[in-house]
Amino acid sequence: MSADLPTVAPEVWTWLAIGAVALTTFLTRCSFILLGDRVRLPPIVDQALRCAPAGILAAIVIPDLLLTHGKLHLAVDNFRLMAALVASGYFVLTRSMLGTILVGMAAFLLLRWGIG
Amino acid sequence: MDSPSTFQSAESGTAFREGWRDFLGVTPGVAAWGLVTGVAMVQSGLTVLQAAGFSILAFAGSAQLATAPLMATGVPVWVIFLTALAVNLRFVIYSALVRDDLRAEPWRRRLLLGYLTSDMGFALYVRRLRRDPEWPQRAAYFAGLAYANVAVWHGSTLLGVLAASWFPREWGLELAGTLALLALWIPLCAKRSGQVGSAVAVIVGVAAYHWPLRLGLLAAILAGSLAAVATERLQARSAQVSR
C-alpha cells in the first residue's frame, strides 16, 4: 500500500487528509452562499439529500459492528455489537444522546471485564 | 459586495445573546458528543495535536468520527475526502435554507456563519423561527447559536482529546464515537427509505469489506444512498398513482 506513495512522512498525509475533510465542511456548509442568489435547490436534489444520510450513516457505523477481524460475528461474545444493541434500545426509549453513550459504554466495559 | 449588516443595533445584541443562551441550554448533549469525538479521534490513532487541529479546522463531528479511523490506517486522501463529503452532504440543504437569512450580511460574515452551521444549531434556529419567520434579527440569533456552539464544542473536544491519553487503546473507547453516530442514525430509520437504504448499505458494506483502500465503505455509502433515494421516489410515484 505504501509502495506507490512518494517518500513523504506519514504525518504530512494525515494533515492533508485533515485539510481534505475541512474542505468538505467548507464546500457543503457554504455551498449555497458561494453559489450566489440565483441558484436554487431542485426538489429532486433536495429529496435526495434528505433521505441519503440514513444509508450513509448505516454504511459507516453498522458493518464494523457486525464484523470482527473481517468476519461476520453475530454472537453474544461480540461485545461491541451487544453494547450497540443495548445503547440503541436505550436511545429508542429516551432519545438522550448523553445517556445512550453512557449506557452503551457501561454495557461494553461490563461485558469486557466481566466475561472477556 | 458589502451590504449593511443587521448586527449594528441594540436589538441584534439582544438577539445574539438569546441565541447564545438557547444553545447553552443543550450543552450536555453537545458536550458529550464533543468529548466522545475527542476521545475517539485519539483512540483511533491521531496525536493530540492532530486531533485538536482536526477539530478546529473541520468543525464537523460526524465527519471527524467517520474519517479518523481511516487516517490512522493509511487510507488514501481521496477516499477520505469522498467519505467526508458524503457524511457532510446534508449541510448542503442547511446552506440552501440559511442562505436567504444571511443575505444582508457582508460576505465574509456570511461565509463564517455558514461554516459554523451545525445540526443542533440549525435545529434550534428553525424552532425559533417558527414563532417569527420574518424576524429582522435572525442573523444575529444565528450567530449567537454558532458562537456558543464553537465554545461548547471545542471545550469538550479538547477535554476529550486530553483525557483520551489517560486510557489505554486496548480498552476500545472509540466505541463511544460509534454509539454517538448510532444515535444520529436511528431517527433516520423512521422512514421506509431510511430502512431500505440502511439495509442495502449494510449488505454491500459487509460484502465489500475486504476491498482495498476502504473502497468497500464508499461502495456501501453509494449503494445505501441510491437505495434510499430510489425507495423515496418509488413511494412518491405510487402515492401519485393511487390518487
XYZ file of C-alpha atoms in Angstrom:
359
model
C 0.000 0.000 0.000
C 2.755 2.455 0.872
C 4.904 1.325 -2.060
C 3.332 3.740 -4.557
C 3.304 6.736 -2.206
C 6.146 9.242 -2.532
C 8.621 9.215 0.334
C 6.918 11.817 2.466
C 6.466 11.469 6.198
C 3.100 9.900 7.158
C 2.436 12.961 9.290
C 2.060 15.067 6.156
C -0.545 12.712 4.731
C -2.560 12.929 7.929
C -2.582 16.727 7.755
C -3.504 16.564 4.069
C -6.403 14.318 4.992
C -7.435 16.723 7.760
C -7.335 19.551 5.247
C -9.411 17.497 2.824
C -12.106 16.918 5.421
C -12.073 20.609 6.372
C -12.543 21.387 2.686
C -15.664 19.218 2.518
C -17.040 21.055 5.553
C -16.464 24.364 3.817
C -17.828 23.237 0.450
C -21.013 21.753 1.840
C -21.889 24.286 4.524
C -21.050 27.295 2.386
C -22.267 25.769 -0.869
C -25.272 27.992 -1.395
C -23.589 31.064 -0.042
C -20.824 30.534 -2.588
C -23.206 29.723 -5.415
C -24.958 33.041 -5.131
C -28.553 34.105 -5.165
C -29.677 32.752 -8.479
C -29.019 29.063 -7.846
C -31.950 27.218 -6.340
C -32.066 23.692 -4.978
C -34.088 21.468 -7.356
C -36.703 19.422 -5.457
C -35.168 16.167 -6.655
C -31.777 17.073 -5.251
C -33.378 18.304 -2.046
C -35.218 14.999 -1.683
C -32.064 13.015 -2.353
C -30.029 14.978 0.160
C -32.677 14.445 2.798
C -33.038 10.669 2.563
C -29.459 9.709 1.676
C -27.980 10.291 5.163
C -29.680 7.182 6.562
C -27.830 4.945 4.117
C -24.612 6.912 4.520
C -24.539 6.673 8.292
C -25.538 2.998 8.220
C -22.617 2.256 5.893
C -20.236 3.980 8.267
C -21.477 2.537 11.529
C -23.032 -0.897 11.070
C -20.599 -3.152 9.168
C -17.817 -2.510 11.699
C -20.147 -3.625 14.463
C -21.146 -6.829 12.704
C -17.644 -7.924 11.770
C -14.692 -8.955 13.901
C -11.347 -9.220 12.121
C -13.193 -9.122 8.825
C -15.553 -11.970 9.565
C -19.229 -11.848 10.430
C -19.562 -12.163 14.181
C -23.218 -12.176 15.148
C -22.794 -13.705 18.581
C -23.148 -12.713 22.191
C -19.395 -12.553 22.556
C -19.233 -9.689 20.055
C -19.211 -7.185 22.879
C -19.251 -4.104 20.662
C -22.367 -5.342 18.911
C -24.062 -6.219 22.179
C -23.248 -2.826 23.640
C -24.571 -1.152 20.478
C -27.843 -3.091 20.758
C -28.266 -2.098 24.383
C -27.437 1.512 23.563
C -29.877 1.504 20.644
C -32.665 0.200 22.840
C -31.933 2.917 25.370
C -31.915 5.584 22.694
C -35.259 4.468 21.273
C -36.764 4.788 24.737
C -35.179 8.038 25.893
C -33.802 9.855 22.816
C -30.924 11.010 25.003
C -27.526 11.218 23.293
C -25.671 11.505 26.586
C -27.485 8.567 28.177
C -27.060 6.408 25.097
C -23.302 6.845 25.111
C -23.052 6.193 28.865
C -25.310 3.126 28.817
C -23.602 1.674 25.759
C -20.099 2.165 27.137
C -21.135 0.796 30.524
C -22.530 -2.323 28.848
C -19.371 -2.691 26.763
C -16.972 -2.335 29.663
C -19.045 -4.621 31.893
C -19.019 -7.322 29.229
C -15.303 -6.967 28.547
C -14.172 -7.018 32.134
C -16.862 -9.288 33.473
C -16.657 -12.026 30.893
C -13.948 -11.357 28.288
C -20.495 43.389 -2.486
C -20.756 44.615 1.074
C -24.278 45.254 2.289
C -25.263 46.934 5.536
C -25.242 44.375 8.283
C -28.100 43.800 10.697
C -25.584 43.447 13.508
C -25.196 47.104 14.418
C -28.294 47.651 16.524
C -29.114 47.095 20.158
C -31.793 44.590 19.142
C -29.210 42.473 17.374
C -27.123 42.317 20.561
C -30.167 41.017 22.387
C -30.867 38.507 19.664
C -27.251 37.341 19.717
C -27.389 36.759 23.446
C -30.667 34.907 23.079
C -29.036 32.585 20.550
C -26.077 32.103 22.847
C -28.325 31.223 25.791
C -30.551 28.916 23.768
C -27.583 26.912 22.600
C -26.105 26.663 26.100
C -29.376 25.006 27.066
C -28.416 21.969 25.034
C -24.832 21.862 26.289
C -24.979 18.387 27.930
C -25.752 16.570 24.695
C -23.305 18.589 22.617
C -20.557 18.356 25.248
C -20.999 14.582 25.415
C -20.767 14.448 21.637
C -17.631 16.615 21.655
C -15.989 14.688 24.483
C -16.647 11.412 22.733
C -15.318 12.729 19.420
C -12.140 13.918 21.125
C -11.576 10.564 22.796
C -12.433 8.598 19.661
C -10.067 10.612 17.455
C -7.081 9.987 19.713
C -8.019 6.361 20.329
C -8.243 5.860 16.559
C -4.597 6.815 16.305
C -4.389 10.582 15.873
C -1.956 12.518 18.035
C -3.217 15.194 20.421
C -2.062 17.917 18.056
C -3.634 16.250 15.019
C -6.922 15.675 16.834
C -7.078 19.251 18.085
C -6.174 20.660 14.697
C -8.670 18.375 13.032
C -11.485 19.551 15.255
C -10.696 23.228 14.812
C -10.309 23.033 11.052
C -13.100 20.617 10.178
C -15.644 21.521 12.890
C -17.831 18.565 11.907
C -18.273 15.823 14.495
C -19.752 13.081 12.366
C -17.230 13.571 9.560
C -14.398 13.551 12.090
C -15.680 10.351 13.670
C -16.142 8.680 10.309
C -12.696 9.557 8.917
C -10.363 9.481 11.949
C -10.047 5.668 11.830
C -9.316 5.890 8.095
C -6.460 8.323 8.641
C -4.690 6.114 11.112
C -4.702 3.158 8.718
C -3.211 4.987 5.761
C -6.315 5.165 3.589
C -5.688 7.464 0.573
C -6.654 11.086 0.932
C -9.164 10.956 -1.944
C -11.122 8.152 -0.271
C -11.166 10.151 2.963
C -12.283 13.218 1.024
C -15.205 11.383 -0.590
C -16.247 9.764 2.693
C -16.225 13.124 4.483
C -18.103 14.695 1.573
C -20.806 12.041 1.819
C -21.162 12.489 5.575
C -21.305 16.283 5.215
C -23.734 16.315 2.271
C -26.696 17.092 4.491
C -25.186 20.513 5.152
C -25.857 21.472 1.549
C -29.526 21.587 2.471
C -28.830 23.679 5.551
C -26.811 26.025 3.387
C -29.680 26.422 0.929
C -32.108 27.201 3.734
C -29.873 29.602 5.627
C -28.541 31.492 2.625
C -31.546 33.784 2.346
C -31.496 34.692 6.028
C -27.865 35.732 5.905
C -28.229 37.752 2.730
C -27.971 41.134 4.463
C -24.598 40.389 5.983
C -21.163 41.150 4.474
C -19.799 38.212 2.507
C -17.050 37.396 5.000
C -19.541 37.040 7.815
C -21.860 35.024 5.583
C -19.097 32.525 4.904
C -18.043 32.356 8.550
C -21.574 31.819 9.823
C -22.221 29.299 7.073
C -19.100 27.421 8.105
C -20.285 27.331 11.712
C -23.627 25.706 10.832
C -24.339 22.570 12.823
C -27.133 20.051 13.243
C -28.039 21.251 16.719
C -27.637 24.934 15.923
C -29.775 24.584 12.858
C -32.495 22.663 14.712
C -32.665 25.393 17.353
C -32.687 28.092 14.691
C -35.595 26.529 12.835
C -37.537 26.118 16.049
C -37.070 29.771 16.971
C -38.024 30.981 13.522
C -41.310 29.099 13.608
C -42.579 31.733 16.044
C -41.395 34.619 13.920
C -40.262 33.717 10.387
C -39.516 37.317 9.350
C -37.583 38.259 12.488
C -35.170 41.016 11.401
C -32.558 39.948 13.949
C -32.454 36.320 12.895
C -28.915 36.573 11.547
C -27.687 37.801 14.917
C -29.591 34.980 16.619
C -27.949 32.507 14.252
C -24.553 33.968 15.137
C -25.250 33.616 18.871
C -26.090 29.943 18.354
C -22.978 29.434 16.226
C -20.530 31.044 18.630
C -21.930 29.177 21.625
C -21.543 26.004 19.610
C -17.873 26.797 18.981
C -17.271 27.346 22.697
C -19.014 24.172 23.850
C -17.708 22.012 21.030
C -14.060 22.986 21.217
C -14.062 22.954 25.001
C -15.464 19.451 25.219
C -13.491 18.068 22.278
C -10.222 19.347 23.720
C -11.124 17.804 27.059
C -11.811 14.508 25.325
C -8.558 14.662 23.366
C -6.537 15.276 26.516
C -8.434 12.723 28.595
C -8.084 10.055 25.927
C -4.368 9.715 26.537
C -5.109 8.503 30.080
C -6.863 5.425 28.731
C -5.046 2.558 27.033
C -6.053 1.961 23.423
C -6.881 -1.679 24.140
C -9.911 -0.513 26.072
C -11.612 0.235 22.761
C -13.136 3.504 23.901
C -13.608 4.720 20.337
C -16.808 2.696 20.526
C -18.248 5.789 22.192
C -17.903 7.624 18.881
C -19.715 4.807 17.106
C -22.541 4.985 19.636
C -22.866 8.721 19.047
C -23.202 8.136 15.301
C -25.716 5.385 16.042
C -27.814 7.943 17.892
C -27.775 10.122 14.778
C -28.706 7.226 12.514
C -31.629 5.682 14.416
C -34.130 8.541 13.936
C -33.421 8.420 10.199
C -34.783 4.873 10.061
C -38.300 6.020 10.853
C -38.977 6.290 7.136
C -39.080 3.365 4.729
C -36.402 4.970 2.550
C -34.084 5.072 5.562
C -34.737 1.424 6.361
C -34.142 0.219 2.819
C -31.118 2.462 2.350
C -29.599 1.216 5.585
C -30.228 -2.445 4.772
C -28.589 -2.100 1.359
C -25.676 -0.143 2.844
C -25.037 -2.856 5.413
C -25.225 -5.700 2.901
C -22.842 -4.002 0.481
C -20.607 -2.835 3.316
C -20.197 -6.324 4.711
C -19.771 -7.947 1.299
C -17.185 -5.385 0.156
C -15.369 -5.139 3.479
C -12.167 -6.647 2.143
C -11.812 -4.301 -0.832
C -8.536 -2.362 -0.757
C -8.271 1.269 0.325
C -11.588 1.026 2.199
C -13.374 1.346 -1.129
C -15.979 -1.022 0.254
C -17.028 1.805 2.562
C -17.520 4.177 -0.365
C -19.414 1.491 -2.279
C -21.700 0.962 0.697
C -22.275 4.718 1.043
C -23.153 4.981 -2.632
C -25.378 1.896 -2.657
C -27.161 2.956 0.528
C -27.799 6.482 -0.749
C -29.116 5.267 -4.110
C -31.358 2.677 -2.469
C -32.798 5.285 -0.100
C -33.478 7.753 -2.897
C -34.976 5.072 -5.143
C -37.305 3.949 -2.347
C -38.390 7.525 -1.705
C -39.157 8.157 -5.362
C -40.990 4.863 -5.819
C -43.148 5.692 -2.816
C -43.884 9.167 -4.148
C -44.803 7.721 -7.532
C -47.143 5.087 -6.125
C -48.740 7.710 -3.909
C -49.462 9.786 -7.002
C -50.831 6.803 -8.922
C -53.235 5.814 -6.189
C -54.729 9.278 -6.037
